[in-house]
Amino acid sequence: MLFAPARFRASLANLREHRFVTFAVLTDTIGAGLTLPLTIVYFTITTDVPLAVIGVLSTVASLVALPIGLVGGLLEQAYDDVDYISAHAYYEEEGDLSSFLASGVNMDHFIDTVTTAADHVKAHKKSDKRIDISFDEWNVWSLSKWNEQQKTFELQDWPVAPRLLEDVYTVADAVVVGGLLITLLRHADRVASASLAQLVNVIGPIMTEPGGPAWRQTTFFPFSLTSRLANGTSLQVKASGDTVDGGKHGEVPVVDSAATVEDGKAAVFLVNRHQTETTTVTIDLAGLQVDGDVRAEGVWDDDVHAVNDLANRERVGLRTNDTVRRDGDTITIELPPVSWTAVSIG
């Protein structure tokens, strides 16, 4: 004869006391499966949480998951007709530099979440097709400032050809743009295209003045240099090091990195998120078979809010990092605080 443990007998008695709930759950099982009843039985047996609380928590979990099911359902229906999922992401400082410098962490999570959802549907459909991401819009954008500006325009008094969204970008903005480029490079296996929005004047890396000059904003430099150096294959960088407070993103790596290689040449892209300390980075090139000169350029400044504007169009630009050294397959470099750096080899 088998005896159920005392705890289990008490739990079964407790369920009998709630026979109406038990009957409702069993009825629901006909259409929804055993997940809910087994969850209720498990927590009733293993915890002292009241049955009513277990029910409420189960309902809340289902409500939280509901949007995922809706999106997944739509993607499942359209899966065979979809090649890319369109993604948009904009970031601004909002008075929190720590969180702002860790914007790439948010973009990492965004990309991983979207691709995981797509791969889940792929597995469920047993499909050989893979859906990738088209990052149709991304940039640093002072959205909150724009929201305040547009409130000043009454519909009947809307000006003719007003200046709109002409953000003036800082050194910190340039470092974040460089960091987002690093994230996009790191996910090159799933991000098929990535369009910086926009290009001129409207949240653009290039500014113009009617009847006057054109000049490069701070964000121009990491975008331009990355587009020139990032060629061939994006490598999986195995990085280790210290962490720093990333504000609302929690603890994040002090240094973020990506690397590419092609035809005996390589490029390594680095961001130092620390706001006050220089960080020494060691790069191991073993196995890459890249030779030639090593050069390091980047964007940093003692004033992280320095800008290029009409009055001073060349205040910020690319700077050479003379600390870079190569010894065989090992490269060392010191990264200034709040900096973006590109190291080219060969």
Short mmCIF file of C-alpha atoms in Angstrom, two decimals:
data_model
loop_
_atom_site.label_atom_id
_atom_site.label_comp_id
_atom_site.label_asym_id
_atom_site.label_seq_id
_atom_site.Cartn_x
_atom_site.Cartn_y
_atom_site.Cartn_z
CA MET A 1 0.00 0.00 0.00
CA LEU A 2 1.28 3.47 -0.88
CA PHE A 3 0.91 6.38 1.51
CA ALA A 4 0.95 9.97 0.32
CA PRO A 5 3.09 12.32 2.44
CA ALA A 6 1.19 14.32 5.03
CA ARG A 7 1.90 17.57 3.15
CA PHE A 8 0.39 16.09 -0.02
CA ARG A 9 -2.71 14.79 1.75
CA ALA A 10 -3.29 18.19 3.31
CA SER A 11 -2.95 19.84 -0.07
CA LEU A 12 -5.47 17.50 -1.68
CA ALA A 13 -7.89 18.22 1.15
CA ASN A 14 -7.35 21.93 0.57
CA LEU A 15 -8.19 21.50 -3.12
CA ARG A 16 -11.39 19.62 -2.21
CA GLU A 17 -12.41 22.58 -0.09
CA HIS A 18 -12.17 24.69 -3.22
CA ARG A 19 -14.16 22.29 -5.37
CA PHE A 20 -15.69 25.05 -7.48
CA VAL A 21 -12.25 26.41 -8.40
CA THR A 22 -11.03 22.87 -9.02
CA PHE A 23 -13.98 22.17 -11.31
CA ALA A 24 -13.36 25.42 -13.23
CA VAL A 25 -9.68 24.59 -13.70
CA LEU A 26 -10.51 21.08 -14.90
CA THR A 27 -12.99 22.52 -17.38
CA ASP A 28 -10.38 24.98 -18.63
CA THR A 29 -7.94 22.09 -19.06
CA ILE A 30 -10.08 20.65 -21.85
CA GLY A 31 -9.14 23.59 -24.06
CA ALA A 32 -5.92 24.92 -22.58
CA GLY A 33 -3.96 21.88 -21.44
CA LEU A 34 -2.44 20.95 -18.08
CA THR A 35 -0.10 23.88 -17.51
CA LEU A 36 -2.46 25.89 -15.30
CA PRO A 37 -3.75 23.03 -13.10
CA LEU A 38 -0.29 21.57 -12.61
CA THR A 39 1.03 25.04 -11.71
CA ILE A 40 -1.70 25.47 -9.10
CA VAL A 41 -1.14 21.99 -7.65
CA TYR A 42 2.64 22.53 -7.56
CA PHE A 43 2.51 25.84 -5.69
CA THR A 44 -0.22 24.57 -3.36
CA ILE A 45 1.96 21.61 -2.40
CA THR A 46 5.32 23.36 -2.17
CA THR A 47 4.35 26.73 -0.66
CA ASP A 48 2.02 28.24 1.90
CA VAL A 49 0.71 30.81 -0.58
CA PRO A 50 -3.12 30.96 -0.49
CA LEU A 51 -4.92 29.47 -3.46
CA ALA A 52 -6.49 32.84 -4.32
CA VAL A 53 -3.07 34.48 -4.54
CA ILE A 54 -1.77 31.68 -6.77
CA GLY A 55 -4.73 32.23 -9.06
CA VAL A 56 -4.14 35.98 -9.24
CA LEU A 57 -0.43 35.53 -9.98
CA SER A 58 -1.20 33.02 -12.73
CA THR A 59 -3.64 35.48 -14.28
CA VAL A 60 -1.12 38.33 -14.14
CA ALA A 61 1.51 36.12 -15.81
CA SER A 62 -0.93 35.25 -18.57
CA LEU A 63 -1.80 38.91 -19.13
CA VAL A 64 1.88 39.87 -19.32
CA ALA A 65 2.48 37.14 -21.90
CA LEU A 66 -0.62 38.02 -23.94
CA PRO A 67 1.05 40.61 -26.22
CA ILE A 68 3.84 38.13 -26.99
CA GLY A 69 1.28 35.59 -28.06
CA LEU A 70 -0.48 38.12 -30.26
CA VAL A 71 2.76 39.17 -31.96
CA GLY A 72 3.90 35.59 -32.29
CA GLY A 73 0.55 34.66 -33.78
CA LEU A 74 0.77 37.44 -36.37
CA LEU A 75 4.32 36.46 -37.29
CA GLU A 76 3.33 32.81 -37.57
CA GLN A 77 0.56 33.71 -39.99
CA ALA A 78 2.84 35.92 -42.10
CA TYR A 79 6.10 34.01 -41.65
CA ASP A 80 6.41 32.69 -45.19
CA ASP A 81 5.88 36.19 -46.62
CA VAL A 82 8.27 38.08 -44.30
CA ASP A 83 11.98 38.44 -45.04
CA TYR A 84 12.92 41.11 -42.50
CA ILE A 85 11.46 42.61 -39.35
CA SER A 86 11.73 46.39 -39.32
CA ALA A 87 13.32 47.84 -36.18
CA HIS A 88 13.57 51.46 -34.97
CA ALA A 89 15.56 52.74 -31.98
CA TYR A 90 16.49 56.23 -30.77
CA TYR A 91 18.44 57.23 -27.67
CA GLU A 92 18.99 60.47 -25.74
CA GLU A 93 20.86 61.48 -22.62
CA GLU A 94 17.93 62.87 -20.58
CA GLY A 95 20.31 64.05 -17.83
CA ASP A 96 21.54 60.50 -17.10
CA LEU A 97 24.95 60.05 -18.73
CA SER A 98 25.52 56.60 -17.21
CA SER A 99 22.39 55.17 -18.82
CA PHE A 100 23.07 57.02 -22.06
CA LEU A 101 26.58 55.58 -22.44
CA ALA A 102 25.08 52.10 -22.00
CA SER A 103 22.53 52.55 -24.80
CA GLY A 104 24.19 49.74 -26.74
CA VAL A 105 23.10 47.31 -24.03
CA ASN A 106 19.50 48.24 -24.72
CA MET A 107 19.98 47.77 -28.48
CA ASP A 108 21.63 44.39 -27.81
CA HIS A 109 18.59 43.29 -25.82
CA PHE A 110 16.23 44.65 -28.48
CA ILE A 111 17.93 42.68 -31.26
CA ASP A 112 18.15 39.49 -29.19
CA THR A 113 14.46 39.72 -28.25
CA VAL A 114 13.28 40.20 -31.84
CA THR A 115 15.45 37.41 -33.26
CA THR A 116 14.46 35.05 -30.45
CA ALA A 117 10.78 35.65 -31.20
CA ALA A 118 11.37 35.05 -34.92
CA ASP A 119 13.37 31.89 -34.25
CA HIS A 120 10.65 30.60 -31.92
CA VAL A 121 8.11 30.86 -34.73
CA LYS A 122 10.61 29.26 -37.13
CA ALA A 123 11.01 26.28 -34.78
CA HIS A 124 7.25 26.01 -34.21
CA LYS A 125 6.59 25.94 -37.95
CA LYS A 126 9.56 23.61 -38.57
CA SER A 127 10.65 26.03 -41.28
CA ASP A 128 14.04 26.23 -43.00
CA LYS A 129 13.59 29.97 -43.56
CA ARG A 130 15.22 32.53 -41.26
CA ILE A 131 13.88 36.04 -40.72
CA ASP A 132 16.49 38.74 -40.08
CA ILE A 133 16.29 42.38 -38.98
CA SER A 134 16.30 45.54 -41.04
CA PHE A 135 17.17 48.40 -38.68
CA ASP A 136 15.33 51.01 -40.74
CA GLU A 137 15.97 53.84 -38.28
CA TRP A 138 18.46 54.37 -35.51
CA ASN A 139 20.30 57.36 -34.06
CA VAL A 140 20.75 59.63 -31.08
CA TRP A 141 17.78 62.01 -30.99
CA SER A 142 16.70 64.61 -28.42
CA LEU A 143 13.11 63.47 -28.67
CA SER A 144 11.96 65.10 -25.44
CA LYS A 145 13.30 68.46 -26.65
CA TRP A 146 11.36 68.06 -29.90
CA ASN A 147 8.18 67.18 -28.02
CA GLU A 148 8.47 70.46 -26.14
CA GLN A 149 9.28 72.44 -29.28
CA GLN A 150 6.30 71.24 -31.26
CA LYS A 151 3.97 72.36 -28.46
CA THR A 152 4.98 75.96 -29.26
CA PHE A 153 3.46 75.72 -32.75
CA GLU A 154 -0.27 76.38 -32.95
CA LEU A 155 -1.90 74.87 -36.02
CA GLN A 156 -3.16 78.24 -37.27
CA ASP A 157 0.25 79.87 -36.70
CA TRP A 158 2.49 77.11 -38.03
CA PRO A 159 5.59 78.81 -39.48
CA VAL A 160 6.79 78.36 -43.05
CA ALA A 161 9.72 75.93 -43.32
CA PRO A 162 10.66 76.05 -39.61
CA ARG A 163 13.90 74.53 -38.37
CA LEU A 164 12.90 71.11 -37.12
CA LEU A 165 14.93 68.51 -35.22
CA GLU A 166 18.25 70.23 -35.86
CA ASP A 167 19.99 68.56 -32.93
CA VAL A 168 23.49 69.78 -32.17
CA TYR A 169 25.44 66.70 -31.14
CA THR A 170 27.98 66.44 -28.34
CA VAL A 171 31.07 64.30 -27.80
CA ALA A 172 28.96 62.00 -25.61
CA ASP A 173 26.47 61.65 -28.47
CA ALA A 174 29.31 60.64 -30.80
CA VAL A 175 30.56 58.02 -28.32
CA VAL A 176 27.05 56.54 -28.08
CA VAL A 177 26.66 56.49 -31.88
CA GLY A 178 29.99 54.65 -32.02
CA GLY A 179 28.71 52.24 -29.39
CA LEU A 180 25.52 51.57 -31.35
CA LEU A 181 27.63 50.86 -34.43
CA ILE A 182 29.55 48.33 -32.34
CA THR A 183 26.28 46.63 -31.38
CA LEU A 184 25.12 46.51 -35.00
CA LEU A 185 28.46 45.05 -36.12
CA ARG A 186 28.30 42.43 -33.39
CA HIS A 187 24.89 41.35 -34.67
CA ALA A 188 25.83 41.41 -38.35
CA ASP A 189 24.70 37.78 -38.61
CA ARG A 190 21.07 38.88 -38.06
CA VAL A 191 21.01 42.62 -38.84
CA ALA A 192 20.98 42.68 -42.62
CA SER A 193 20.86 46.47 -42.97
CA ALA A 194 20.97 49.46 -40.65
CA SER A 195 20.05 52.98 -41.77
CA LEU A 196 21.19 56.00 -39.77
CA ALA A 197 18.30 58.45 -39.56
CA GLN A 198 18.71 61.11 -40.83
CA LEU A 199 21.74 62.46 -42.73
CA VAL A 200 21.59 66.27 -43.07
CA ASN A 201 20.29 68.84 -40.55
CA VAL A 202 17.34 66.75 -39.29
CA ILE A 203 19.09 64.77 -36.51
CA GLY A 204 21.94 64.54 -39.00
CA PRO A 205 25.71 64.08 -38.75
CA ILE A 206 26.09 66.89 -41.33
CA MET A 207 24.77 70.40 -40.76
CA THR A 208 24.18 73.18 -43.27
CA GLU A 209 23.23 76.82 -42.98
CA PRO A 210 21.05 78.52 -45.63
CA GLY A 211 23.39 80.58 -47.78
CA GLY A 212 26.29 79.52 -45.56
CA PRO A 213 28.69 76.64 -44.92
CA ALA A 214 28.25 72.96 -44.20
CA TRP A 215 30.13 71.17 -41.44
CA ARG A 216 30.51 67.80 -39.75
CA GLN A 217 28.86 67.18 -36.40
CA THR A 218 30.55 65.05 -33.74
CA THR A 219 28.53 61.98 -34.73
CA PHE A 220 29.89 62.14 -38.27
CA PHE A 221 33.28 60.82 -37.24
CA PRO A 222 32.47 57.37 -35.77
CA PHE A 223 29.96 56.76 -38.55
CA SER A 224 32.41 57.71 -41.30
CA LEU A 225 35.39 55.85 -39.89
CA THR A 226 33.40 52.69 -39.14
CA SER A 227 31.96 52.65 -42.66
CA ARG A 228 35.53 52.85 -44.03
CA LEU A 229 37.20 50.29 -41.74
CA ALA A 230 34.48 47.70 -41.03
CA ASN A 231 34.90 45.30 -43.94
CA GLY A 232 34.76 41.57 -44.52
CA THR A 233 33.70 39.35 -41.62
CA SER A 234 32.38 40.51 -38.27
CA LEU A 235 34.14 38.49 -35.57
CA GLN A 236 32.77 37.08 -32.34
CA VAL A 237 34.84 38.98 -29.79
CA LYS A 238 35.49 37.15 -26.53
CA ALA A 239 35.86 40.04 -24.09
CA SER A 240 36.40 40.16 -20.35
CA GLY A 241 36.99 43.03 -17.96
CA ASP A 242 35.55 45.28 -15.30
CA THR A 243 32.02 46.63 -15.12
CA VAL A 244 30.63 50.08 -14.45
CA ASP A 245 27.28 51.48 -13.37
CA GLY A 246 25.06 51.67 -16.46
CA GLY A 247 22.24 53.54 -14.76
CA LYS A 248 18.89 52.01 -15.65
CA HIS A 249 20.72 49.23 -17.51
CA GLY A 250 22.46 47.97 -14.35
CA GLU A 251 26.09 46.91 -14.29
CA VAL A 252 27.58 46.95 -17.80
CA PRO A 253 31.06 46.26 -19.22
CA VAL A 254 33.39 49.25 -19.02
CA VAL A 255 34.58 48.50 -22.55
CA ASP A 256 32.33 47.48 -25.42
CA SER A 257 33.92 46.08 -28.58
CA ALA A 258 33.51 44.67 -32.06
CA ALA A 259 36.00 43.58 -34.71
CA THR A 260 36.16 42.79 -38.42
CA VAL A 261 38.73 41.11 -40.65
CA GLU A 262 39.29 40.95 -44.41
CA ASP A 263 42.27 40.08 -46.64
CA GLY A 264 44.95 40.36 -43.99
CA LYS A 265 43.53 43.56 -42.49
CA ALA A 266 41.55 43.95 -39.31
CA ALA A 267 39.73 46.64 -37.38
CA VAL A 268 38.75 46.74 -33.71
CA PHE A 269 36.15 49.20 -32.43
CA LEU A 270 36.13 50.16 -28.76
CA VAL A 271 34.08 52.29 -26.37
CA ASN A 272 35.19 53.24 -22.86
CA ARG A 273 32.05 53.94 -20.81
CA HIS A 274 33.90 55.01 -17.68
CA GLN A 275 33.32 58.71 -17.05
CA THR A 276 36.54 59.48 -15.16
CA GLU A 277 39.13 56.75 -15.68
CA THR A 278 41.38 55.70 -18.55
CA THR A 279 41.07 52.00 -19.38
CA THR A 280 43.87 49.81 -20.75
CA VAL A 281 42.78 47.25 -23.33
CA THR A 282 44.78 44.24 -24.55
CA ILE A 283 43.86 42.77 -27.94
CA ASP A 284 44.97 39.24 -28.92
CA LEU A 285 45.31 38.84 -32.69
CA ALA A 286 46.44 35.20 -32.60
CA GLY A 287 44.96 33.24 -35.50
CA LEU A 288 43.86 36.26 -37.52
CA GLN A 289 47.04 36.42 -39.64
CA VAL A 290 47.04 40.18 -39.96
CA ASP A 291 50.25 42.13 -40.40
CA GLY A 292 51.20 45.72 -41.00
CA ASP A 293 51.00 49.02 -39.20
CA VAL A 294 48.64 49.71 -36.33
CA ARG A 295 46.79 53.01 -36.06
CA ALA A 296 44.20 54.22 -33.58
CA GLU A 297 41.82 57.16 -34.01
CA GLY A 298 38.78 58.18 -32.05
CA VAL A 299 36.55 60.79 -30.48
CA TRP A 300 36.97 62.05 -26.93
CA ASP A 301 37.31 65.37 -25.14
CA ASP A 302 37.74 66.76 -21.63
CA ASP A 303 34.30 68.33 -22.18
CA VAL A 304 31.92 65.51 -23.07
CA HIS A 305 29.32 68.10 -24.06
CA ALA A 306 31.57 69.92 -26.56
CA VAL A 307 29.94 70.42 -29.98
CA ASN A 308 30.62 71.57 -33.52
CA ASP A 309 28.33 74.45 -34.44
CA LEU A 310 28.16 77.37 -36.85
CA ALA A 311 30.39 79.51 -34.65
CA ASN A 312 33.03 76.80 -34.16
CA ARG A 313 32.71 74.17 -36.86
CA GLU A 314 35.89 72.19 -36.04
CA ARG A 315 35.83 72.14 -32.24
CA VAL A 316 35.58 68.32 -32.21
CA GLY A 317 37.17 65.87 -34.64
CA LEU A 318 39.05 62.61 -34.92
CA ARG A 319 42.07 62.37 -32.63
CA THR A 320 45.05 60.05 -32.92
CA ASN A 321 45.60 57.76 -29.95
CA ASP A 322 49.38 57.48 -29.66
CA THR A 323 49.24 54.94 -26.82
CA VAL A 324 48.56 52.02 -29.18
CA ARG A 325 51.37 49.46 -29.27
CA ARG A 326 51.84 46.11 -31.02
CA ASP A 327 54.10 43.29 -29.82
CA GLY A 328 53.68 40.27 -32.05
CA ASP A 329 50.05 39.22 -31.89
CA THR A 330 49.30 41.49 -28.93
CA ILE A 331 48.05 45.08 -29.12
CA THR A 332 47.67 47.33 -26.10
CA ILE A 333 45.97 50.71 -26.01
CA GLU A 334 44.77 53.14 -23.36
CA LEU A 335 41.25 54.43 -23.87
CA PRO A 336 40.39 57.89 -22.47
CA PRO A 337 37.23 58.27 -20.38
CA VAL A 338 33.98 58.53 -22.41
CA SER A 339 35.65 57.69 -25.72
CA TRP A 340 35.10 55.83 -28.95
CA THR A 341 38.18 54.43 -30.71
CA ALA A 342 38.86 52.55 -33.95
CA VAL A 343 42.07 50.48 -34.17
CA SER A 344 43.12 49.51 -37.69
CA ILE A 345 45.71 46.80 -38.39
CA GLY A 346 47.33 46.36 -41.79
#
